[in-house]
Amino acid sequence: MTAHVDEEWTLPDRGRVGVLCLIATEAALFAIFVVAYLFYVGASRIGPLPKDVLELPIWPTVCLLSSSITVWFAEHALHDRRLRAFVSWVVVTAILGAEFIRQTALEWRHLIVVDHLTISTNVFGTTFYSLVGLHASHVLAGLGLFTLVLVVSLRGRTMLEHARRFQFLAWYWHFVDAVWIVVFSVVYVVSR
Amino acid sequence: METVGHIEVTRTEADWTLTGSLHEWLVTVDHKRLGLMYVVSALVFMVIGGVLAIVMRAQLAVPDNTLVPPDVFNRLFTMHGTTMVFLVGMPFLAGLANYLVPLMIGARDMAFPRLNAFGYWIFVFGGLLLYFSYIGGEGMAGHGTAPDVGWFAYSPLTEHPFSRGTSTDYWILSITLTGIGSISSAINVIATTLSMRCKGMTLARMPLFVWLLVVVSGMILVAIPPLTAAQVMLLLDRYLGAHFFDTQAGGSAVLWQHFFWIFGHPEVYILMLPGFACASEIIPVFSRKPMFGRAAMVGATVSIGFIGLGVWAHHMFTIGMPPAANTFFVASTMLVAVPTGVKIFNWIATMYGGKIWFATPMLFCVGFLFQFLIAGLTGVMLAAAPFDWQLSDSYFVVAHFHYVLLGGLLFTLFAGIYYWFPKATGRMLDETLGRWHFWLLVIGFHLTFDTLHFAGILGMPRRIYTYAAGRGWEGVNLVASMGVVFQTAAILCFIWNVVRSLEHGKEAGNDPWDAWTLEWATSSPPPEYNFAKLPEVRSSRPLWDIKHPADPDWKYE
Amino acid sequence: MSSDVLHAVTNIFRPASTPAQSIYTLSMLVLAVCGAIFLTVAGVLTYTIVRFRRPSFDIDREPPQVYGSNQIEIAWTVIPVLIVIVLTMATARVISEVQNRRPSADAMSITVVGHQWWWEIRYPALGVVTANELHVPVSAPARPRPVFLRLESVDVAHSFWVPQLAGKTDLIPNRSNTMWIEPKVEGVFLGNCAEFCGMQHANMLLRVIVESADEFSKWVSLQRQNARRDHPGEQIFLSLSCINCHAVGGTAAAGLFGPDLSHLMSRQTLGAGVIPNTPANLRRWIRDPQVMKPGNLMPNMQLSDRELDQVHSYLLSLR
């Protein structure tokens, strides 16, 4: 079976390929919810309408996008084997993500209780809550994974061997942030 | 003792795949065992789906029949379609991919063995959940009702006012679960192929089977999410009062159709391409020639993958889209016929000038070529939108897609089973029984599906549980129902062949077909570790190179 | 009368109306091209499997290993693309012919509203309301009279398909579609709902009665009148819950859920085509609609024999 193959044989890391595939498939999923949102822009027969009740979520956006930067710092720290710095940056990332969720929850509470906008009020409500909610659920999943990483890190030095794997989580997190940019533009800018 | 190169594989090691306790099978992460489990499960669901079809054809054999009432019939065609697409086609391709891809690329397993197991078991759960609806589902006709909204479940029929109870929810949930399983498999195939090829196996040297399954996996990643999204939206409509497809409150019935068919059309290529994959391995070996135009085959496959994402609204020609939109989808649909046709020409060119050996796998491939040609041409007819305004939602469409999936896909899957059964079990399937299987299936298939084209031309719509006498539909329906007898006999023949050959089949050895790809370089069945020493290759036909050292492929590729 | 001829067999290749004829012409072209492709490719395939069978001798020597040919690949890609271009252009022309036909100011317009599992038919300009059958005047070559149909639905998706008169167009709730027919032959043309719409989709049948201009005028005059008011059974009918679903012109019955009954006996079938409209069938239907069309939305009203007789006799008067 031997043949004379002289060149070096390097192939992509399978974890990277896997996570990129996952991101591709999630992108397709989000795309459909975005299409549904755009399809129904202007189609609600009764209010409330986006311009009536939506405010630009500047602070949550700042939090979430900064968390992409902090997760990048965390990646680097882990790569340089600086475990304490790594843990700190992961904690900051998680706090920023949690603040994003908290702001989303506050926004939703206001929309439901004060503005009387629910998923069943009109097609705006339907498409708003489903799209923003789908994104928020992905943020929550990321927070769950960061928690897992923290638990593992606080119990020993295992994470050092899994630096490669942390990168996959970081890429996922960057994806979630990129989706937020799209959601922000479509929901809070274009449709308002 | 089989030998691989100079390294011995013992009988015990070779038999590893097929032995083992129930516990070992339940917790296995080995790609060969999971592959077999997928294929066997798919065959079981195929028999169940076939029984549903037998009842339908019995009901439709004569006009004004009262064999089954309308609500039962509506459940039959819903469950038949859903089963065949999601519980037979998809797991079958997952089984073939998971079994063969690591062997063909010279790897020891898939990239993510545990993900592999997860994908299998979630499919099993989804399938059982769908059928549990026969016990647990609630519908308008009371308790114990399976879904009855058709396999593509158009809204607003699926919305709460028109589909009360839970039967529709069983459809939604089970398909969402099997979709997650399919995505898991797809991620695994792509990661395995990109990251675990043996030394020297550049992408250009991968077997066409692997290429086709990579394209299929890419399509799964992009096409299944629209279905999942639509399912979630429908659940939100049904349970949280959302209005995605709720026309009573400003929602759009057409939006469901767009989302479903953005999934649904690529889905039929996802189903068919693995059949092409089997044909692309079998036809060269049994013609004793390399695939004619390998690069063109890869190019055609990738083209089908891309163009196929842009044809979906040809399922919606009758909804009243504007002329420009209709014309666009006519053009894209007819265009996708070109790479598909190119593949047929390349298969024929492979056979041309060869020495064709009509063993059972090749018989099924030849049947596939004739039948898929016809299926493609009736597809071109359906692509001409005004013609489709007559043919859509009639038995002509039913005949067309059964020609693709039964006459095309199933024939190539049987070819693949006859071809790789020796590798997986170490025993040959019986050739005589194989011929009986083939010819009975050919007769039955044509009796049923040739005639159903005419039912459509005579104006018979789909999904009707009965029809009046005097419409001109009696004769074609009776003949179509008679075909079922032959098809059933064919499947029984096949099952008998499998059961008998497992014990008494001729011993296969490593390479019973004198083939050229890496799976034939190890024992039959392969040991748990696949290859004693991971291979190194220099061409797309490594075993040809070994068997013909004076004339190896790498001199010409 | 030729308008009584029942064209029971609905062959799409026997068009009797302009749009169906346009479709037929296109389909013949497509069939011819596909037929030619089939004969060519199947011919080559058949030749190949016969000529290149493995001979029983000399099985050990492999045939010449041919890897491909760029020229051949290009040729058999370009030729199909050309065929696709021709077919697409021919198809685009017919799409335009059919979809871009616009009604003239005086063209007849019918609104068809789909219900589970019957067809509500309205002629807005003429003030006519009926169910399950359309009457249209025949189009002479010298005097084409296209009829435009507006298609809507109150519940789920349906599809209007009378094969010999036109291709099908869907009735989708929350959406209005348009189609047209221009029948050239008198007679009764049958059709079906062609989009699965639930339990009794199979029995949501359709008929289009194409008649001479005179016959059509007579029919319109009859349909425009209010229902006959001289039957003693009317009061009994109005006292029962029938009026919750059904309307009878000129009476207090104004229900919209079920078909308008003003001129019930002028129609050819009952239950949207499931049974012929005869006195005996009408009685059977009223007694228990679930027997002949199980699952349909008219329940068994549990009428006593006497009530049944009275209602039956009243409905028979609604010509």
Tab-separated table of C-alpha atoms in Angstrom, chain B residues 148-385:
chain	number	residue	atom	x	y	z
B	148	ASP	CA	-53.042	13.765	8.273
B	149	VAL	CA	-51.907	17.000	6.654
B	150	GLY	CA	-49.744	15.640	3.845
B	151	TRP	CA	-45.954	15.292	4.026
B	152	PHE	CA	-45.477	18.954	3.164
B	153	ALA	CA	-48.121	20.128	5.601
B	154	TYR	CA	-49.350	23.292	3.895
B	155	SER	CA	-50.673	26.048	6.083
B	156	PRO	CA	-53.209	27.105	7.137
B	157	LEU	CA	-54.478	23.540	7.152
B	158	THR	CA	-51.866	22.881	9.861
B	159	GLU	CA	-52.907	25.832	11.989
B	160	HIS	CA	-54.885	25.170	15.103
B	161	PRO	CA	-58.392	25.898	13.809
B	162	PHE	CA	-58.051	23.328	11.055
B	163	SER	CA	-55.824	20.751	12.747
B	164	ARG	CA	-56.949	20.519	16.291
B	165	GLY	CA	-55.353	18.211	18.751
B	166	THR	CA	-51.796	16.964	18.690
B	167	SER	CA	-51.454	14.815	15.600
B	168	THR	CA	-49.835	17.620	13.617
B	169	ASP	CA	-47.463	18.296	16.501
B	170	TYR	CA	-46.143	14.744	16.295
B	171	TRP	CA	-45.234	15.486	12.687
B	172	ILE	CA	-43.560	18.751	13.606
B	173	LEU	CA	-41.537	17.393	16.507
B	174	SER	CA	-40.419	14.138	14.947
B	175	ILE	CA	-39.235	15.828	11.771
B	176	THR	CA	-37.390	18.509	13.747
B	177	LEU	CA	-35.567	15.772	15.653
B	178	THR	CA	-34.610	13.773	12.562
B	179	GLY	CA	-33.437	17.047	11.009
B	180	ILE	CA	-31.058	17.597	13.899
B	181	GLY	CA	-29.789	14.067	13.345
B	182	SER	CA	-29.201	14.769	9.660
B	183	ILE	CA	-27.280	17.950	10.430
B	184	SER	CA	-25.099	16.040	12.894
B	185	SER	CA	-24.268	13.486	10.210
B	186	ALA	CA	-23.534	16.210	7.698
B	187	ILE	CA	-21.099	18.007	9.993
B	188	ASN	CA	-19.413	14.694	10.649
B	189	VAL	CA	-19.030	13.782	6.966
B	190	ILE	CA	-17.549	17.144	6.032
B	191	ALA	CA	-15.126	17.203	8.964
B	192	THR	CA	-14.087	13.611	8.315
B	193	THR	CA	-13.499	14.211	4.628
B	194	LEU	CA	-11.569	17.422	5.043
B	195	SER	CA	-9.519	16.394	8.060
B	196	MET	CA	-8.904	12.665	7.978
B	197	ARG	CA	-7.909	11.613	4.483
B	198	CYS	CA	-4.965	9.258	4.318
B	199	LYS	CA	-1.647	10.400	3.001
B	200	GLY	CA	-1.660	11.284	-0.691
B	201	MET	CA	-5.419	11.425	-0.980
B	202	THR	CA	-5.909	14.930	-2.228
B	203	LEU	CA	-9.489	16.076	-2.712
B	204	ALA	CA	-9.080	15.358	-6.412
B	205	ARG	CA	-8.218	11.735	-5.652
B	206	MET	CA	-11.182	11.060	-3.377
B	207	PRO	CA	-13.682	8.497	-4.654
B	208	LEU	CA	-16.694	10.065	-6.346
B	209	PHE	CA	-18.862	8.490	-3.655
B	210	VAL	CA	-17.126	10.659	-1.064
B	211	TRP	CA	-17.363	13.768	-3.244
B	212	LEU	CA	-21.077	13.307	-3.706
B	213	LEU	CA	-21.649	12.802	-0.008
B	214	VAL	CA	-19.676	15.912	0.836
B	215	VAL	CA	-21.889	17.930	-1.503
B	216	VAL	CA	-24.954	16.258	0.017
B	217	SER	CA	-23.723	17.171	3.485
B	218	GLY	CA	-23.179	20.770	2.458
B	219	MET	CA	-26.714	20.873	1.099
B	220	ILE	CA	-28.047	19.407	4.334
B	221	LEU	CA	-26.343	22.152	6.329
B	222	VAL	CA	-28.015	24.830	4.256
B	223	ALA	CA	-31.368	23.230	3.388
B	224	ILE	CA	-32.514	21.592	6.630
B	225	PRO	CA	-32.508	24.813	8.719
B	226	PRO	CA	-35.317	26.360	6.659
B	227	LEU	CA	-37.427	23.329	7.514
B	228	THR	CA	-36.473	23.501	11.179
B	229	ALA	CA	-37.227	27.218	11.206
B	230	ALA	CA	-40.628	26.672	9.603
B	231	GLN	CA	-41.407	23.908	12.079
B	232	VAL	CA	-40.548	26.154	15.026
B	233	MET	CA	-42.655	28.926	13.541
B	234	LEU	CA	-45.587	26.559	13.102
B	235	LEU	CA	-45.281	25.403	16.701
B	236	LEU	CA	-45.232	29.037	17.834
B	237	ASP	CA	-48.385	29.620	15.771
B	238	ARG	CA	-50.118	26.584	17.187
B	239	TYR	CA	-49.213	27.086	20.828
B	240	LEU	CA	-48.201	30.674	21.528
B	241	GLY	CA	-50.632	32.432	19.242
B	242	ALA	CA	-48.030	33.596	16.762
B	243	HIS	CA	-49.161	34.501	13.257
B	244	PHE	CA	-46.416	33.329	10.913
B	245	PHE	CA	-48.784	31.332	8.742
B	246	ASP	CA	-52.060	32.239	10.418
B	247	THR	CA	-54.060	33.720	7.559
B	248	GLN	CA	-56.910	34.640	9.859
B	249	ALA	CA	-54.638	37.278	11.443
B	250	GLY	CA	-52.559	38.586	8.576
B	251	GLY	CA	-50.144	35.697	8.265
B	252	SER	CA	-49.169	34.204	4.939
B	253	ALA	CA	-49.898	30.705	3.712
B	254	VAL	CA	-47.460	31.278	0.874
B	255	LEU	CA	-44.594	31.965	3.295
B	256	TRP	CA	-44.851	28.413	4.605
B	257	GLN	CA	-44.647	27.151	1.023
B	258	HIS	CA	-41.535	29.211	0.322
B	259	PHE	CA	-39.784	28.038	3.487
B	260	PHE	CA	-40.829	24.433	3.022
B	261	TRP	CA	-39.715	24.227	-0.590
B	262	ILE	CA	-36.459	26.098	0.032
B	263	PHE	CA	-35.825	22.987	2.115
B	264	GLY	CA	-37.891	20.601	0.023
B	265	HIS	CA	-36.268	20.974	-3.301
B	266	PRO	CA	-32.655	20.620	-2.173
B	267	GLU	CA	-33.986	17.732	-0.081
B	268	VAL	CA	-34.810	15.723	-3.167
B	269	TYR	CA	-31.266	16.223	-4.422
B	270	ILE	CA	-30.009	15.297	-0.965
B	271	LEU	CA	-31.964	12.060	-1.362
B	272	MET	CA	-30.918	11.353	-4.928
B	273	LEU	CA	-27.224	12.220	-4.888
B	274	PRO	CA	-26.250	9.294	-2.649
B	275	GLY	CA	-27.855	7.096	-5.288
B	276	PHE	CA	-25.613	8.765	-7.857
B	277	ALA	CA	-22.742	8.072	-5.459
B	278	CYS	CA	-23.441	4.333	-5.489
B	279	ALA	CA	-23.810	4.332	-9.274
B	280	SER	CA	-20.541	6.218	-9.669
B	281	GLU	CA	-18.676	3.506	-7.785
B	282	ILE	CA	-20.466	0.499	-9.244
B	283	ILE	CA	-20.710	1.361	-12.931
B	284	PRO	CA	-16.937	1.787	-13.448
B	285	VAL	CA	-16.095	-1.451	-11.632
B	286	PHE	CA	-18.627	-3.498	-13.599
B	287	SER	CA	-17.628	-1.885	-16.887
B	288	ARG	CA	-13.942	-2.451	-16.028
B	289	LYS	CA	-13.123	1.176	-16.854
B	290	PRO	CA	-12.508	4.305	-14.834
B	291	MET	CA	-15.335	6.831	-14.538
B	292	PHE	CA	-15.424	8.829	-17.767
B	293	GLY	CA	-14.830	12.483	-16.976
B	294	ARG	CA	-14.221	12.388	-13.212
B	295	ALA	CA	-13.640	16.117	-13.022
B	296	ALA	CA	-16.804	16.792	-14.987
B	297	MET	CA	-18.719	14.534	-12.607
B	298	VAL	CA	-17.441	16.495	-9.635
B	299	GLY	CA	-18.213	19.775	-11.376
B	300	ALA	CA	-21.698	18.603	-12.314
B	301	THR	CA	-22.371	17.521	-8.743
B	302	VAL	CA	-21.304	20.850	-7.297
B	303	SER	CA	-23.401	22.640	-9.935
B	304	ILE	CA	-26.433	20.605	-8.971
B	305	GLY	CA	-25.782	21.530	-5.360
B	306	PHE	CA	-25.733	25.240	-6.089
B	307	ILE	CA	-28.361	25.518	-8.810
B	308	GLY	CA	-30.614	23.220	-6.802
B	309	LEU	CA	-30.831	25.891	-4.119
B	310	GLY	CA	-32.443	28.237	-6.636
B	311	VAL	CA	-35.314	26.244	-8.122
B	312	TRP	CA	-37.708	25.769	-5.211
B	313	ALA	CA	-40.665	27.778	-6.452
B	314	HIS	CA	-41.298	25.338	-9.281
B	315	HIS	CA	-43.375	23.609	-6.605
B	316	MET	CA	-45.415	26.801	-6.421
B	317	PHE	CA	-46.214	27.554	-10.037
B	318	THR	CA	-49.958	27.464	-9.280
B	319	ILE	CA	-50.042	29.951	-6.407
B	320	GLY	CA	-50.285	32.961	-8.688
B	321	MET	CA	-46.737	34.308	-8.765
B	322	PRO	CA	-46.120	37.062	-11.317
B	323	PRO	CA	-44.963	35.994	-14.807
B	324	ALA	CA	-41.366	37.153	-14.208
B	325	ALA	CA	-41.020	35.006	-11.106
B	326	ASN	CA	-42.554	32.010	-12.834
B	327	THR	CA	-40.208	32.443	-15.798
B	328	PHE	CA	-37.149	32.689	-13.542
B	329	PHE	CA	-37.956	29.399	-11.892
B	330	VAL	CA	-38.660	27.777	-15.257
B	331	ALA	CA	-35.182	28.804	-16.372
B	332	SER	CA	-33.375	27.686	-13.212
B	333	THR	CA	-35.234	24.378	-13.076
B	334	MET	CA	-34.520	23.551	-16.692
B	335	LEU	CA	-30.925	24.611	-16.163
B	336	VAL	CA	-30.387	22.137	-13.316
B	337	ALA	CA	-31.356	19.392	-15.737
B	338	VAL	CA	-28.126	20.059	-17.645
B	339	PRO	CA	-25.555	18.868	-15.077
B	340	THR	CA	-27.896	16.011	-14.224
B	341	GLY	CA	-27.989	15.003	-17.852
B	342	VAL	CA	-24.219	15.345	-18.123
B	343	LYS	CA	-23.895	12.784	-15.342
B	344	ILE	CA	-26.089	10.316	-17.232
B	345	PHE	CA	-23.963	10.801	-20.332
B	346	ASN	CA	-20.784	10.214	-18.348
B	347	TRP	CA	-22.120	6.989	-16.845
B	348	ILE	CA	-23.038	5.721	-20.296
B	349	ALA	CA	-19.615	6.776	-21.639
B	350	THR	CA	-18.008	4.817	-18.819
B	351	MET	CA	-19.838	1.699	-19.949
B	352	TYR	CA	-19.105	2.358	-23.609
B	353	GLY	CA	-16.061	0.425	-24.742
B	354	GLY	CA	-15.950	-1.531	-21.509
B	355	LYS	CA	-16.539	-5.151	-20.644
B	356	ILE	CA	-19.850	-4.964	-18.825
B	357	TRP	CA	-20.507	-7.621	-16.223
B	358	PHE	CA	-24.210	-7.818	-15.382
B	359	ALA	CA	-23.960	-8.973	-11.815
B	360	THR	CA	-26.874	-7.847	-9.660
B	361	PRO	CA	-25.375	-4.485	-8.645
B	362	MET	CA	-24.942	-3.607	-12.315
B	363	LEU	CA	-28.444	-4.793	-13.217
B	364	PHE	CA	-29.866	-2.352	-10.729
B	365	CYS	CA	-27.632	0.419	-12.080
B	366	VAL	CA	-28.805	-0.186	-15.645
B	367	GLY	CA	-32.416	-0.074	-14.475
B	368	PHE	CA	-31.566	3.157	-12.691
B	369	LEU	CA	-30.115	4.707	-15.852
B	370	PHE	CA	-33.217	4.075	-17.967
B	371	GLN	CA	-35.620	5.058	-15.225
B	372	PHE	CA	-33.762	8.121	-14.044
B	373	LEU	CA	-33.579	9.332	-17.653
B	374	ILE	CA	-37.366	9.178	-17.850
B	375	ALA	CA	-37.722	10.769	-14.418
B	376	GLY	CA	-35.511	13.652	-15.468
B	377	LEU	CA	-37.496	14.177	-18.653
B	378	THR	CA	-40.854	14.234	-16.861
B	379	GLY	CA	-39.143	16.769	-14.597
B	380	VAL	CA	-38.414	18.926	-17.647
B	381	MET	CA	-42.107	18.698	-18.544
B	382	LEU	CA	-43.062	19.833	-15.071
B	383	ALA	CA	-40.532	22.662	-15.325
B	384	ALA	CA	-42.522	24.188	-18.196
B	385	ALA	CA	-44.789	26.190	-15.929
